[in-house]
PDB file of C-alpha atoms in Angstrom:
ATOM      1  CA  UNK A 134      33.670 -19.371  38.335  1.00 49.00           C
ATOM      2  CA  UNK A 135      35.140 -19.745  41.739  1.00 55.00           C
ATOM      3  CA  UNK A 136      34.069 -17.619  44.826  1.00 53.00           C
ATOM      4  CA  UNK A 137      37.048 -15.045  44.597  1.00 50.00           C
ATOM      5  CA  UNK A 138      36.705 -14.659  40.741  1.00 59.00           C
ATOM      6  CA  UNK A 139      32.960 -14.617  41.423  1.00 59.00           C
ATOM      7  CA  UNK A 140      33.705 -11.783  44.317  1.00 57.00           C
ATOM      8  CA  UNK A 141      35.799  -9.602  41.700  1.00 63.00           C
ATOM      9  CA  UNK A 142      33.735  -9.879  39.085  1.00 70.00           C
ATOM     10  CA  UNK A 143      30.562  -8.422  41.469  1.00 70.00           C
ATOM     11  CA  UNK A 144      33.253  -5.351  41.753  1.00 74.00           C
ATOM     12  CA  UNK A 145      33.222  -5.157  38.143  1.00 85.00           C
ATOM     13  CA  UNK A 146      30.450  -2.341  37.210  1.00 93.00           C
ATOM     14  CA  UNK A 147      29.626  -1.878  33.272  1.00 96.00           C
ATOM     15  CA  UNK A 148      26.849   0.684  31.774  1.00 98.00           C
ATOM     16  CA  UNK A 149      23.831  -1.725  29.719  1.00 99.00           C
ATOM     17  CA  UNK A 150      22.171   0.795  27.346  1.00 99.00           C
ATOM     18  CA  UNK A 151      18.457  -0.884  26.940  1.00 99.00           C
ATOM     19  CA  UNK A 152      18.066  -2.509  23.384  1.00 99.00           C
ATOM     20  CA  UNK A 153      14.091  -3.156  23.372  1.00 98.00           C
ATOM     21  CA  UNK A 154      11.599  -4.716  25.628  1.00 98.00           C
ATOM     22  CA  UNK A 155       9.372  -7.555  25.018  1.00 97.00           C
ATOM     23  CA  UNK A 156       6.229  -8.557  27.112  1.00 96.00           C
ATOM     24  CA  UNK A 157       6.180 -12.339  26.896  1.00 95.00           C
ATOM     25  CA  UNK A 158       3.250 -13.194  28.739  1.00 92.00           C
ATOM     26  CA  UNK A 159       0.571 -11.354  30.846  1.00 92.00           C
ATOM     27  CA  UNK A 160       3.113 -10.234  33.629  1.00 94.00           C
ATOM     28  CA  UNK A 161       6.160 -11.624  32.301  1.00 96.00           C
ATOM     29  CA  UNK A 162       8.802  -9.267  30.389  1.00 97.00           C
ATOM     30  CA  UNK A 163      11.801  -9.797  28.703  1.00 98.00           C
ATOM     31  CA  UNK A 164      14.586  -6.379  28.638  1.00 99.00           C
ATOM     32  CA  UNK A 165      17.452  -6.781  26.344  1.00 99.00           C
ATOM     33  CA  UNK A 166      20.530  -4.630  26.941  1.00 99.00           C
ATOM     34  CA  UNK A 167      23.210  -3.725  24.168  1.00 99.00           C
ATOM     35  CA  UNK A 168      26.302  -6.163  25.129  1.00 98.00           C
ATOM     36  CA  UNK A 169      29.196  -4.554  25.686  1.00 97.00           C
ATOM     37  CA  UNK A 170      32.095  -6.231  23.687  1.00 95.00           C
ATOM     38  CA  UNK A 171      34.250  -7.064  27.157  1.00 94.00           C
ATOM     39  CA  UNK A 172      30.925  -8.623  28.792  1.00 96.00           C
ATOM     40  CA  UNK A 173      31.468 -12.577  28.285  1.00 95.00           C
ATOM     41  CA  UNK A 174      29.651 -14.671  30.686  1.00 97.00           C
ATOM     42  CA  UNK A 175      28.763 -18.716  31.035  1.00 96.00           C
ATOM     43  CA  UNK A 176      25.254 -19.814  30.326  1.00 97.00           C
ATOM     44  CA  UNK A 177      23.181 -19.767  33.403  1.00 97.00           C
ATOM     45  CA  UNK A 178      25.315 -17.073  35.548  1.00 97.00           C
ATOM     46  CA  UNK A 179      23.761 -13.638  36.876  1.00 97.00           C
ATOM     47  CA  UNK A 180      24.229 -10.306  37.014  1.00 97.00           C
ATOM     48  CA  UNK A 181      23.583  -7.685  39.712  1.00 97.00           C
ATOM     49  CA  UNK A 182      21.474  -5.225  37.964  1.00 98.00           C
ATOM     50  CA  UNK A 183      20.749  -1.580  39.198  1.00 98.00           C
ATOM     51  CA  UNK A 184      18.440   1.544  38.178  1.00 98.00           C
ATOM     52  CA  UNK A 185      19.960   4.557  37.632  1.00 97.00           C
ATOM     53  CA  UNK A 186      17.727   6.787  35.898  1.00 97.00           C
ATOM     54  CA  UNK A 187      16.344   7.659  39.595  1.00 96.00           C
ATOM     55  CA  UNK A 188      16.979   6.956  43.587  1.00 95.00           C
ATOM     56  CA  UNK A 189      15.097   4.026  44.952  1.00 95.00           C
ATOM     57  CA  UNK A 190      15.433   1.898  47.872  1.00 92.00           C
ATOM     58  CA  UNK A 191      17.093  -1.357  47.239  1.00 90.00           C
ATOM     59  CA  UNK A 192      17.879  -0.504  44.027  1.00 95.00           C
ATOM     60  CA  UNK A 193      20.043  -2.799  42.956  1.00 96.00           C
ATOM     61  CA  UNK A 194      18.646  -6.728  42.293  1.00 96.00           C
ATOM     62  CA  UNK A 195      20.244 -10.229  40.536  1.00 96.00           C
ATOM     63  CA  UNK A 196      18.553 -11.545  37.691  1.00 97.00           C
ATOM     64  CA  UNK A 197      20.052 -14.743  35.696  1.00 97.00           C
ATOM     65  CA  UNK A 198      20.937 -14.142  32.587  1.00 98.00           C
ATOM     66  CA  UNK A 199      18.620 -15.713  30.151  1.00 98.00           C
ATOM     67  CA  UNK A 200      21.187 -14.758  27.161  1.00 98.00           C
ATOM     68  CA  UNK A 201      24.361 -16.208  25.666  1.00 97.00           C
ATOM     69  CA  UNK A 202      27.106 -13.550  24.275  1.00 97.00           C
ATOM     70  CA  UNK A 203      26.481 -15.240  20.845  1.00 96.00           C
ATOM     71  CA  UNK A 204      23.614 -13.345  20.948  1.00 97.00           C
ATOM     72  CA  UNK A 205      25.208 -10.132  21.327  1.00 98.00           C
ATOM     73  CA  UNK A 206      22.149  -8.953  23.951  1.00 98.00           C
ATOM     74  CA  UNK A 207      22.463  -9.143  27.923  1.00 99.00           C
ATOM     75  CA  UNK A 208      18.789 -10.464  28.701  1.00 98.00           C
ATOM     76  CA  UNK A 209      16.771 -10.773  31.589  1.00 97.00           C
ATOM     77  CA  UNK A 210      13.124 -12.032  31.892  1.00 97.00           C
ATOM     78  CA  UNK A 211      11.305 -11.461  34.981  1.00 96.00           C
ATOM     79  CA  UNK A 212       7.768 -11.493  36.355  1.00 94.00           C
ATOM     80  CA  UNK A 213       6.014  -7.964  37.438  1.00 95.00           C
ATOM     81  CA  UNK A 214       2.468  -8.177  39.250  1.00 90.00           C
ATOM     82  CA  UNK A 215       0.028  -6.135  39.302  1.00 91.00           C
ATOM     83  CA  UNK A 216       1.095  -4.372  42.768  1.00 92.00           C
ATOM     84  CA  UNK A 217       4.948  -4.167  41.167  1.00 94.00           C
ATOM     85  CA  UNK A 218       8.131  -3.242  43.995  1.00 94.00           C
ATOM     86  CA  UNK A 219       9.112   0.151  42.903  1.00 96.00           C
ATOM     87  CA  UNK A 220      12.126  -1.691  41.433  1.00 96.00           C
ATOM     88  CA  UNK A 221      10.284  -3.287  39.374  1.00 96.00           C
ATOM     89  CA  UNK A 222       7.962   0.254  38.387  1.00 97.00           C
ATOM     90  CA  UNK A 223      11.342   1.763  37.664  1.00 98.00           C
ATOM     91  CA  UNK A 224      12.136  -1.113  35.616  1.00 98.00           C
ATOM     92  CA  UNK A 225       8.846  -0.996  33.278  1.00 97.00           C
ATOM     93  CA  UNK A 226       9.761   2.550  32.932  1.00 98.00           C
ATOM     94  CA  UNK A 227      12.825   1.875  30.828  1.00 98.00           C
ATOM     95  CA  UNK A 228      12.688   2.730  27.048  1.00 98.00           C
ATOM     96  CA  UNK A 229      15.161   2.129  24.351  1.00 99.00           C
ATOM     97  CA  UNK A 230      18.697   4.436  24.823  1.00 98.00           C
ATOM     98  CA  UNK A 231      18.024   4.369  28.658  1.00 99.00           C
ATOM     99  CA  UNK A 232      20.646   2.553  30.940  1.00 98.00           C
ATOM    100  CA  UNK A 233      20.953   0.052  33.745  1.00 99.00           C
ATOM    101  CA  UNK A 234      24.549  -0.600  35.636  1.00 98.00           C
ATOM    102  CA  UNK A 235      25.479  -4.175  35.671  1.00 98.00           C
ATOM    103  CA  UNK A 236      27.683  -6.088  38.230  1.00 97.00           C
ATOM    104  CA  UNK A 237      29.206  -9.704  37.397  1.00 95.00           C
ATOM    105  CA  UNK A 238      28.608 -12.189  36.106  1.00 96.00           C
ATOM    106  CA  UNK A 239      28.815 -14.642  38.589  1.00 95.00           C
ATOM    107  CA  UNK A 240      27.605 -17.856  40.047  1.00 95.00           C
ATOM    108  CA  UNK A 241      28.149 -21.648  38.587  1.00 93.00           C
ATOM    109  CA  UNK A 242      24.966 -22.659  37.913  1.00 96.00           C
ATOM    110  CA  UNK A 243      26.066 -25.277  35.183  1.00 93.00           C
ATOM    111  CA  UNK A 244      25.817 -28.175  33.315  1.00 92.00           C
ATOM    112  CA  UNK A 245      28.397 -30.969  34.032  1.00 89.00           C
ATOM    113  CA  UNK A 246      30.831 -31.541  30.783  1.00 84.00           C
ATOM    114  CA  UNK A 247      30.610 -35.170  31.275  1.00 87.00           C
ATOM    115  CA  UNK A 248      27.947 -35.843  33.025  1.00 92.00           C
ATOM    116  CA  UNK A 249      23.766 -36.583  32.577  1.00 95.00           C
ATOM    117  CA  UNK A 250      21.684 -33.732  33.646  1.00 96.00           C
ATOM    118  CA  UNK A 251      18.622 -33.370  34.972  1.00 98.00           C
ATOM    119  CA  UNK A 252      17.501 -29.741  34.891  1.00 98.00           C
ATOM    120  CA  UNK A 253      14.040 -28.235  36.479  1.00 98.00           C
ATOM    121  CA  UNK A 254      12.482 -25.088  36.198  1.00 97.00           C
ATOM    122  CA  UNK A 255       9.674 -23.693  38.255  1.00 96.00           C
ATOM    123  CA  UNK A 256       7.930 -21.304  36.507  1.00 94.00           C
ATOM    124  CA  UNK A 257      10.255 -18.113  35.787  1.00 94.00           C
ATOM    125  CA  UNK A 258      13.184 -20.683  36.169  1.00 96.00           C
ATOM    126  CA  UNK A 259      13.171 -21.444  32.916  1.00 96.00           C
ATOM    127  CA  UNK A 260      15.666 -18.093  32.364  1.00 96.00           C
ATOM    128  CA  UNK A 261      18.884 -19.876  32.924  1.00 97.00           C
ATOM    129  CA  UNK A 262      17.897 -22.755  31.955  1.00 96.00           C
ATOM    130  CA  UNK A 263      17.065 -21.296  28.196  1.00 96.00           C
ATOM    131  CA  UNK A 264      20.745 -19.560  28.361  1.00 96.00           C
ATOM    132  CA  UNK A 265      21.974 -23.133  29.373  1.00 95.00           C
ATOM    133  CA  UNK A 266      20.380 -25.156  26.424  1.00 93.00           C
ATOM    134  CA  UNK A 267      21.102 -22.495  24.131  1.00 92.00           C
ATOM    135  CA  UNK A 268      25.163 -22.815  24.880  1.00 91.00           C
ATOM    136  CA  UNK A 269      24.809 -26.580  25.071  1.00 89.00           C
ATOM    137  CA  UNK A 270      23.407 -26.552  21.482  1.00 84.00           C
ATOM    138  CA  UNK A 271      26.194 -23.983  20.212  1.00 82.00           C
ATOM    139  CA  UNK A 272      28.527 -26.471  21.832  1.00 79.00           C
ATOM    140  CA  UNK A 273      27.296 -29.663  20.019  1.00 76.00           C
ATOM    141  CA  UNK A 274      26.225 -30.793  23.403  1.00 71.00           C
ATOM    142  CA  UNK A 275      22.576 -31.195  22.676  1.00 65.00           C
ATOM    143  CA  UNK A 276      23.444 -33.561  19.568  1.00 66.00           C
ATOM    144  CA  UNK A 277      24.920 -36.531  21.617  1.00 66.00           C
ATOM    145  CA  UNK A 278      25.264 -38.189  25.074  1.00 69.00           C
ATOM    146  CA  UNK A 279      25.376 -37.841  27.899  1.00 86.00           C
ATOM    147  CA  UNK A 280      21.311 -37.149  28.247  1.00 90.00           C
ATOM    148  CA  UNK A 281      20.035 -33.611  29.565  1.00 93.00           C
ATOM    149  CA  UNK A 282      16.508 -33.850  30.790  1.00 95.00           C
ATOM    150  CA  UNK A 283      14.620 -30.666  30.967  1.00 96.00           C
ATOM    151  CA  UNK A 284      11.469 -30.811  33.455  1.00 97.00           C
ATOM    152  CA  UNK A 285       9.466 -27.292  33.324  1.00 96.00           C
ATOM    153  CA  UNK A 286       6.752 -26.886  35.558  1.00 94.00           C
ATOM    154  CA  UNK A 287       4.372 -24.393  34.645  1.00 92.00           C
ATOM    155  CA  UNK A 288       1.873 -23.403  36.089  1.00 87.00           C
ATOM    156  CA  UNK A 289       0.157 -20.393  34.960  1.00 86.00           C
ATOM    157  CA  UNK A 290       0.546 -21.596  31.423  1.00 88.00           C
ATOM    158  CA  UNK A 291       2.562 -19.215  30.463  1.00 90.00           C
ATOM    159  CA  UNK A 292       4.451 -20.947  27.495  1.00 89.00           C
ATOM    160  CA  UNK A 293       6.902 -19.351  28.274  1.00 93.00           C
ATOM    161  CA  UNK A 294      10.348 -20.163  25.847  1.00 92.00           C
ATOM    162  CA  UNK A 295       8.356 -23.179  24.999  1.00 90.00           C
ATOM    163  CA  UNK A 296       8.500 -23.680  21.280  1.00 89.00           C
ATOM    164  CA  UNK A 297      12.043 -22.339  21.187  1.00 88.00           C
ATOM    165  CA  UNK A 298      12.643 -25.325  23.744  1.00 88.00           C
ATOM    166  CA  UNK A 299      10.988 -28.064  21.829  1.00 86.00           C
ATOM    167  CA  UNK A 300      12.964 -27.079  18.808  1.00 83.00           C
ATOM    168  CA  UNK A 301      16.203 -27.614  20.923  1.00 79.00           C
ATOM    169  CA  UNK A 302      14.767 -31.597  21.453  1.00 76.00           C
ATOM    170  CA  UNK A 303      16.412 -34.364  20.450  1.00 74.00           C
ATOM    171  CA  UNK A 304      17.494 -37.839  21.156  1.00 66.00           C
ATOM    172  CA  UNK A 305      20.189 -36.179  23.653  1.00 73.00           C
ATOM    173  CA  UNK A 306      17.625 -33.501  25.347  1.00 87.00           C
ATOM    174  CA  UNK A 307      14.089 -34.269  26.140  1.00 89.00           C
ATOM    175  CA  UNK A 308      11.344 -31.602  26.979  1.00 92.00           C
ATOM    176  CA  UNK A 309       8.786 -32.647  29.702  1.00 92.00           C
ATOM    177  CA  UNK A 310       6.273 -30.318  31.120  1.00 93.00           C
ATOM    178  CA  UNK A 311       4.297 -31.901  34.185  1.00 94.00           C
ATOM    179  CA  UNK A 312       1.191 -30.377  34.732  1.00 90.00           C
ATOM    180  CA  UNK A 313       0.931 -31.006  38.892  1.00 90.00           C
ATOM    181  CA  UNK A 314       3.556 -31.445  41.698  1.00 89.00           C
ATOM    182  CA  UNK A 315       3.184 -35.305  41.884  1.00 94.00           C
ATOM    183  CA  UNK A 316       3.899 -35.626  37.969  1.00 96.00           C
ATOM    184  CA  UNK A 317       6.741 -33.252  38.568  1.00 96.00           C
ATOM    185  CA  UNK A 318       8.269 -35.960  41.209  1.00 96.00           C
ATOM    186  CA  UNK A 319       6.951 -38.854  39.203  1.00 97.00           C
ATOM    187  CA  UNK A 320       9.364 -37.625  36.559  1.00 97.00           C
ATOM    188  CA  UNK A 321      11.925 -37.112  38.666  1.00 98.00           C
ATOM    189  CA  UNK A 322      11.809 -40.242  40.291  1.00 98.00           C
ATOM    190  CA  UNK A 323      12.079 -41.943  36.831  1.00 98.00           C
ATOM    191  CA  UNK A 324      15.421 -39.676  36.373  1.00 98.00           C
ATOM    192  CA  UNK A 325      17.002 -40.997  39.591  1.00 98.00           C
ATOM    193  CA  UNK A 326      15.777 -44.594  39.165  1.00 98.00           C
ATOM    194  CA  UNK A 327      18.065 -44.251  35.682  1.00 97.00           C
ATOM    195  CA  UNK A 328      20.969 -42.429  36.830  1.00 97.00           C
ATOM    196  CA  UNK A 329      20.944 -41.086  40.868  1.00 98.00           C
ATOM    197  CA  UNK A 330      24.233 -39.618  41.559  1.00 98.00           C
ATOM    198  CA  UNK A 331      25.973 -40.138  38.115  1.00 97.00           C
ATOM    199  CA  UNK A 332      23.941 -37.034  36.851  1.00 98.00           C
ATOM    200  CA  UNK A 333      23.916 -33.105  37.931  1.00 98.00           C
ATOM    201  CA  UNK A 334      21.181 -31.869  39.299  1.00 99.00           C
ATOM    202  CA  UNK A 335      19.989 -27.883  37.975  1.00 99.00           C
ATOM    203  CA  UNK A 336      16.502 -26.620  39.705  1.00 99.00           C
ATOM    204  CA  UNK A 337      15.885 -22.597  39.412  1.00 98.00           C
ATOM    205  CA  UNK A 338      12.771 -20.766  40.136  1.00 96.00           C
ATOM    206  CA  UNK A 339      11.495 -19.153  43.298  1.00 94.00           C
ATOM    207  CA  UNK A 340      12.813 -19.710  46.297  1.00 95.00           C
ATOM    208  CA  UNK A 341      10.570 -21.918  47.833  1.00 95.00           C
ATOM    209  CA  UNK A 342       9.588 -24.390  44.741  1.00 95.00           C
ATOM    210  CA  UNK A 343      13.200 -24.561  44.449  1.00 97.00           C
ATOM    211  CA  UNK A 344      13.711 -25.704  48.056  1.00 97.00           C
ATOM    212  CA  UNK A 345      11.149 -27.560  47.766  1.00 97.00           C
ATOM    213  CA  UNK A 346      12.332 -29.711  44.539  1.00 98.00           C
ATOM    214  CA  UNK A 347      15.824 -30.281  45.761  1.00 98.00           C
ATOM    215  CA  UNK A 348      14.313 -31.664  49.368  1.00 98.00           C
ATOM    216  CA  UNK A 349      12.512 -33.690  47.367  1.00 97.00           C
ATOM    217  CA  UNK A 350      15.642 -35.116  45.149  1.00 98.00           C
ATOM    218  CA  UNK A 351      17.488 -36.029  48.088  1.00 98.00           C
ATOM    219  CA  UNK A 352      14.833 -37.670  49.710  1.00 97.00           C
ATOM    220  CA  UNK A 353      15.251 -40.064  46.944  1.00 97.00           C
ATOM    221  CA  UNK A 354      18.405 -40.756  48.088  1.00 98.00           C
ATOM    222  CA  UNK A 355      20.849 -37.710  45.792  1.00 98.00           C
ATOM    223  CA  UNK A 356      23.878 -36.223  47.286  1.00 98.00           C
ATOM    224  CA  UNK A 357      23.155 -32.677  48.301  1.00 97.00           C
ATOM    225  CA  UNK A 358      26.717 -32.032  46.324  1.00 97.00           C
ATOM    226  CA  UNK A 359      25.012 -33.026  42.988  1.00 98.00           C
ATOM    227  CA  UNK A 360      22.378 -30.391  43.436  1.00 98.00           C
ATOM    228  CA  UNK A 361      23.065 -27.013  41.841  1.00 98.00           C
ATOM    229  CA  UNK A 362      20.142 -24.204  42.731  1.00 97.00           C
ATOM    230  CA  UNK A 363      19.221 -20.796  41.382  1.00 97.00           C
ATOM    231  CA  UNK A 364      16.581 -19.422  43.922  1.00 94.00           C
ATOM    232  CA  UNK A 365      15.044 -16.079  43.150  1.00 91.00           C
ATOM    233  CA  UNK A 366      13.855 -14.445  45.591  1.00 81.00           C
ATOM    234  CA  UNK A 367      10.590 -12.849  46.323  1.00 64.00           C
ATOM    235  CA  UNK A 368       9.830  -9.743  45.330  1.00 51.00           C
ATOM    236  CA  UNK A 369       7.026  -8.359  43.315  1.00 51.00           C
TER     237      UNK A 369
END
């Protein structure tokens, strides 16, 4: 999407009735929304999501979609400590039938059509980047060339999306989780060395691994134009 369709479809409100909530991991949840049958969105885009089963403060946040409409859900994954924002305390108070208002999609957080692709998620990241494998495989993308490399850093061992992942691998997508920062770069390094600025470069994850990991790819010598980011922001 472009900026102005990205800027009307933020105007664009829609009522998500909660479908069923998951806890993934210890602090890590997954809430699925009914989709509604006019929501269509590209793999890897967000939403603007607000509570409105009570009046908080900043009540309104963006979460990437972690979903593709073939899936007929709207989902978002997300990480709540144990000291949660009250946005994220109204949040775990959601049950089934309750609602959330939805803004968007937007962004263009993509993979290239034509293109090799190396995409790297920090932790949490791996929500858009799970939307954008799963479209590439509905596609037929994942079953041929050009190569997508997924690098997933992650460090609590969460495991998070990790066998569905591995069962996405093939000759045309490979699945590499680095267990440190230097085997992180050492991997991408290796990407570069094989393709520099002929491939796309995804990273998504917290703000400042994701600033981080892009400084680092163009230190090696990548065109800041062939790095696509999805930062998320801190908050608890």
């Amino acid at each position: 999407m472009g900026l102005v369709k990205d800027t009307l479809a933020i105007f664009k409100k829609r009522d998500l009735v909660v479908r069923d909530i998951q806890k993934e991991a210890e602090g890590i949840y997954t809430f699925r929304f009914q989709k509604p049958n006019d929501l269509i969105w590209e793999p890897g885009q967000y939403g603007l999501f607000a509570i409105t089963h009570r009046k908080i403060k900043n009540g309104t946040k963006p979460f990437s979609i972690a979903s593709v409409p073939d899936e007929q859900v709207v989902a978002l994954t997300t990480r709540i400590g144990e000291q949660p924002s009250e946005f994220k305390r109204a949040l775990l108070e959601l049950t089934p039938g309750m609602s959330v208002k939805m803004s968007g999609p937007a962004g263009a957080f993509a993979l290239p059509e034509d293109a090799p692709a190396l995409l790297v998620a920090d932790g949490i990241g791996i929500t858009p980047i799970r939307a954008i494998l799963k479209g590439a495989h509905a596609a037929g993308r994942t079953r041929q060339h050009p190569p997508i490399q997924v690098l997933y850093l992650d460090r609590d061992n969460t495991g998070l999306y990790r066998e569905e992942l591995e069962a996405t691998a093939n000759r045309a997508v490979t699945l590499t989780s680095p267990d440190s920062s230097e085997a992180l770069h050492g991997r991408i390094a290796s990407f570069i060395s094989a393709h520099s600025n002929s491939a796309t470069y995804l990273i998504a994850g917290p703000k400042p691994g994701v600033d981080a990991i892009a400084a680092d790819v163009q230190q090696q010598g990548i065109s800041k134009k062939k790095i696509k980011k999805d930062a998320f922001y801190g908050y608890a």
